[in-house]
Amino acid sequence: MTIESDEYYINLALKEAEKAMANGDIPVGVVIVFDGKVVGKGYNQVEKKNDSLAHAEMIAIKNAIRKVGYKHLLDCTMYVTLEPCSMCAGAIVLARLKKVIYAANDPKTGAMGSLYNIPQDERLNHFVQIESGILENKSSELIKSFFRGLRRKD
């Protein structure tokens, strides 16, 4: 992939994140790409669905598996606006995604390098390539703006 196409897909993920924000959820969005085509999308729906498992990554993985027709997403790349948490990082390994490209680090719950690095743990049976920092400022600003809005309401 080129930087330009990576930015294109992160921008699509940011559009998904805006849907989450509109519903009062932390603005995280995901697209999963196979062979240049989006096969799965998702945005955080924890508040909307009152479901702590309704993270953007989990929703996108389920959608991609349905579209691809197989439980493993072997040659797929996930583009996500925020570093995945440990639950999502585990699901990424189990789904056998080839690569994850995320925009912004999550120093509080990130499990792809910040706190843990689950997808590259040598003890696991699958290794996921990881890249970060593409459109980091844009993603970080969206999240900061969401939390500023919450503080204003309180």
PDB file of C-alpha atoms in Angstrom, residues 7-131:
ATOM      1  CA  GLU A   7      -4.674   8.041   4.053  1.00  0.00           C
ATOM      2  CA  TYR A   8      -7.703   7.384   1.853  1.00  0.00           C
ATOM      3  CA  TYR A   9      -8.775   4.413   3.988  1.00  0.00           C
ATOM      4  CA  ILE A  10      -8.056   6.190   7.285  1.00  0.00           C
ATOM      5  CA  ASN A  11     -10.271   9.025   6.024  1.00  0.00           C
ATOM      6  CA  LEU A  12     -13.036   6.466   5.391  1.00  0.00           C
ATOM      7  CA  ALA A  13     -12.524   5.201   8.953  1.00  0.00           C
ATOM      8  CA  LEU A  14     -12.773   8.796  10.221  1.00  0.00           C
ATOM      9  CA  LYS A  15     -16.166   9.089   8.494  1.00  0.00           C
ATOM     10  CA  GLU A  16     -17.239   5.994  10.433  1.00  0.00           C
ATOM     11  CA  ALA A  17     -15.895   7.602  13.633  1.00  0.00           C
ATOM     12  CA  GLU A  18     -18.068  10.659  13.019  1.00  0.00           C
ATOM     13  CA  LYS A  19     -21.123   8.358  13.028  1.00  0.00           C
ATOM     14  CA  ALA A  20     -20.098   7.134  16.480  1.00  0.00           C
ATOM     15  CA  MET A  21     -19.693  10.694  17.723  1.00  0.00           C
ATOM     16  CA  ALA A  22     -23.146  11.625  16.405  1.00  0.00           C
ATOM     17  CA  ASN A  23     -24.576   8.802  18.553  1.00  0.00           C
ATOM     18  CA  GLY A  24     -22.732   9.891  21.699  1.00  0.00           C
ATOM     19  CA  ASP A  25     -20.061   7.186  21.417  1.00  0.00           C
ATOM     20  CA  ILE A  26     -16.299   7.683  21.519  1.00  0.00           C
ATOM     21  CA  PRO A  27     -15.442   8.468  17.886  1.00  0.00           C
ATOM     22  CA  VAL A  28     -13.620   5.388  16.667  1.00  0.00           C
ATOM     23  CA  GLY A  29     -14.135   4.085  13.158  1.00  0.00           C
ATOM     24  CA  VAL A  30     -12.815   1.159  11.141  1.00  0.00           C
ATOM     25  CA  VAL A  31     -12.686  -0.073   7.574  1.00  0.00           C
ATOM     26  CA  ILE A  32     -11.313  -3.463   6.548  1.00  0.00           C
ATOM     27  CA  VAL A  33      -9.876  -3.764   3.053  1.00  0.00           C
ATOM     28  CA  PHE A  34      -9.280  -6.831   0.895  1.00  0.00           C
ATOM     29  CA  ASP A  35      -7.728  -6.526  -2.547  1.00  0.00           C
ATOM     30  CA  GLY A  36      -8.394  -2.773  -2.675  1.00  0.00           C
ATOM     31  CA  LYS A  37     -12.072  -3.102  -1.711  1.00  0.00           C
ATOM     32  CA  VAL A  38     -13.763  -2.293   1.594  1.00  0.00           C
ATOM     33  CA  VAL A  39     -15.232  -5.545   2.929  1.00  0.00           C
ATOM     34  CA  GLY A  40     -16.111  -4.396   6.441  1.00  0.00           C
ATOM     35  CA  LYS A  41     -16.927  -1.163   8.249  1.00  0.00           C
ATOM     36  CA  GLY A  42     -17.761  -0.298  11.801  1.00  0.00           C
ATOM     37  CA  TYR A  43     -17.992   2.475  14.344  1.00  0.00           C
ATOM     38  CA  ASN A  44     -18.273   2.447  18.112  1.00  0.00           C
ATOM     39  CA  GLN A  45     -21.802   1.651  19.237  1.00  0.00           C
ATOM     40  CA  VAL A  46     -21.219   0.939  22.935  1.00  0.00           C
ATOM     41  CA  GLU A  47     -23.592   3.688  24.127  1.00  0.00           C
ATOM     42  CA  LYS A  48     -26.020   3.347  21.239  1.00  0.00           C
ATOM     43  CA  LYS A  49     -26.497  -0.403  21.837  1.00  0.00           C
ATOM     44  CA  ASN A  50     -25.721  -0.388  25.576  1.00  0.00           C
ATOM     45  CA  ASP A  51     -23.195  -3.130  24.776  1.00  0.00           C
ATOM     46  CA  SER A  52     -19.615  -2.990  26.059  1.00  0.00           C
ATOM     47  CA  LEU A  53     -18.543  -5.327  23.232  1.00  0.00           C
ATOM     48  CA  ALA A  54     -19.834  -3.068  20.433  1.00  0.00           C
ATOM     49  CA  HIS A  55     -16.433  -1.602  19.581  1.00  0.00           C
ATOM     50  CA  ALA A  56     -15.820  -0.457  16.016  1.00  0.00           C
ATOM     51  CA  GLU A  57     -13.244  -3.186  15.415  1.00  0.00           C
ATOM     52  CA  MET A  58     -15.549  -5.984  16.568  1.00  0.00           C
ATOM     53  CA  ILE A  59     -18.389  -4.756  14.358  1.00  0.00           C
ATOM     54  CA  ALA A  60     -16.095  -4.347  11.327  1.00  0.00           C
ATOM     55  CA  ILE A  61     -14.598  -7.824  11.787  1.00  0.00           C
ATOM     56  CA  LYS A  62     -18.073  -9.404  11.929  1.00  0.00           C
ATOM     57  CA  ASN A  63     -19.129  -7.487   8.804  1.00  0.00           C
ATOM     58  CA  ALA A  64     -15.970  -8.472   6.905  1.00  0.00           C
ATOM     59  CA  ILE A  65     -16.328 -12.149   7.847  1.00  0.00           C
ATOM     60  CA  ARG A  66     -19.916 -12.099   6.540  1.00  0.00           C
ATOM     61  CA  LYS A  67     -18.821 -10.448   3.280  1.00  0.00           C
ATOM     62  CA  VAL A  68     -15.711 -12.603   2.715  1.00  0.00           C
ATOM     63  CA  GLY A  69     -17.553 -15.763   3.771  1.00  0.00           C
ATOM     64  CA  TYR A  70     -14.741 -17.145   5.909  1.00  0.00           C
ATOM     65  CA  LYS A  71     -13.815 -16.824   9.596  1.00  0.00           C
ATOM     66  CA  HIS A  72     -10.249 -15.726   8.820  1.00  0.00           C
ATOM     67  CA  LEU A  73      -9.399 -12.419   7.155  1.00  0.00           C
ATOM     68  CA  LEU A  74      -5.970 -13.588   6.047  1.00  0.00           C
ATOM     69  CA  ASP A  75      -5.099 -10.993   3.416  1.00  0.00           C
ATOM     70  CA  CYS A  76      -7.087  -8.111   4.860  1.00  0.00           C
ATOM     71  CA  THR A  77      -5.884  -4.821   6.292  1.00  0.00           C
ATOM     72  CA  MET A  78      -7.757  -2.998   9.044  1.00  0.00           C
ATOM     73  CA  TYR A  79      -7.658   0.794   9.109  1.00  0.00           C
ATOM     74  CA  VAL A  80      -8.711   2.225  12.467  1.00  0.00           C
ATOM     75  CA  THR A  81      -8.708   5.732  13.884  1.00  0.00           C
ATOM     76  CA  LEU A  82      -7.473   4.765  17.374  1.00  0.00           C
ATOM     77  CA  GLU A  83      -5.116   2.045  18.599  1.00  0.00           C
ATOM     78  CA  PRO A  84      -7.238  -1.013  19.452  1.00  0.00           C
ATOM     79  CA  CYS A  85      -7.803  -2.131  23.053  1.00  0.00           C
ATOM     80  CA  SER A  86      -6.882  -5.580  24.336  1.00  0.00           C
ATOM     81  CA  MET A  87     -10.295  -7.091  23.491  1.00  0.00           C
ATOM     82  CA  CYS A  88     -10.115  -5.860  19.918  1.00  0.00           C
ATOM     83  CA  ALA A  89      -6.434  -6.750  19.535  1.00  0.00           C
ATOM     84  CA  GLY A  90      -7.294 -10.306  20.590  1.00  0.00           C
ATOM     85  CA  ALA A  91     -10.136 -10.439  18.069  1.00  0.00           C
ATOM     86  CA  ILE A  92      -7.775  -9.152  15.362  1.00  0.00           C
ATOM     87  CA  VAL A  93      -5.383 -12.027  16.091  1.00  0.00           C
ATOM     88  CA  LEU A  94      -8.211 -14.587  16.118  1.00  0.00           C
ATOM     89  CA  ALA A  95      -9.575 -13.244  12.824  1.00  0.00           C
ATOM     90  CA  ARG A  96      -6.040 -13.559  11.382  1.00  0.00           C
ATOM     91  CA  LEU A  97      -5.921 -10.075   9.891  1.00  0.00           C
ATOM     92  CA  LYS A  98      -2.711  -9.518   7.978  1.00  0.00           C
ATOM     93  CA  LYS A  99      -2.154  -5.890   8.946  1.00  0.00           C
ATOM     94  CA  VAL A 100      -3.550  -3.090  11.094  1.00  0.00           C
ATOM     95  CA  ILE A 101      -2.923   0.567  10.358  1.00  0.00           C
ATOM     96  CA  TYR A 102      -4.139   2.918  13.058  1.00  0.00           C
ATOM     97  CA  ALA A 103      -4.056   6.690  13.273  1.00  0.00           C
ATOM     98  CA  ALA A 104      -3.624   7.657  16.935  1.00  0.00           C
ATOM     99  CA  ASN A 105      -2.006   5.902  19.879  1.00  0.00           C
ATOM    100  CA  ASP A 106      -4.110   5.183  22.955  1.00  0.00           C
ATOM    101  CA  PRO A 107      -1.798   5.473  25.967  1.00  0.00           C
ATOM    102  CA  LYS A 108      -4.568   4.417  28.390  1.00  0.00           C
ATOM    103  CA  THR A 109      -5.879   1.226  26.769  1.00  0.00           C
ATOM    104  CA  GLY A 110      -3.872   0.614  23.583  1.00  0.00           C
ATOM    105  CA  ALA A 111      -2.861  -2.997  22.999  1.00  0.00           C
ATOM    106  CA  MET A 112      -0.791  -2.602  19.834  1.00  0.00           C
ATOM    107  CA  GLY A 113       2.262  -1.017  21.369  1.00  0.00           C
ATOM    108  CA  SER A 114       1.160   1.494  24.003  1.00  0.00           C
ATOM    109  CA  LEU A 115       0.351  -0.784  26.967  1.00  0.00           C
ATOM    110  CA  TYR A 116       0.655  -4.195  25.325  1.00  0.00           C
ATOM    111  CA  ASN A 117       1.448  -5.553  21.895  1.00  0.00           C
ATOM    112  CA  ILE A 118      -0.938  -8.477  21.644  1.00  0.00           C
ATOM    113  CA  PRO A 119      -0.874  -8.900  17.827  1.00  0.00           C
ATOM    114  CA  GLN A 120       2.891  -9.344  17.817  1.00  0.00           C
ATOM    115  CA  ASP A 121       3.252 -11.498  20.917  1.00  0.00           C
ATOM    116  CA  GLU A 122       5.519 -14.389  19.894  1.00  0.00           C
ATOM    117  CA  ARG A 123       3.581 -16.792  22.120  1.00  0.00           C
ATOM    118  CA  LEU A 124       0.484 -16.498  19.933  1.00  0.00           C
ATOM    119  CA  ASN A 125      -0.163 -18.438  16.741  1.00  0.00           C
ATOM    120  CA  HIS A 126      -0.608 -15.420  14.453  1.00  0.00           C
ATOM    121  CA  PHE A 127       1.523 -12.314  13.880  1.00  0.00           C
ATOM    122  CA  VAL A 128      -0.111  -9.082  12.672  1.00  0.00           C
ATOM    123  CA  GLN A 129       1.814  -6.311  10.933  1.00  0.00           C
ATOM    124  CA  ILE A 130       1.223  -2.915  12.572  1.00  0.00           C
ATOM    125  CA  GLU A 131       1.684   0.654  11.339  1.00  0.00           C
TER     126      GLU A 131
END
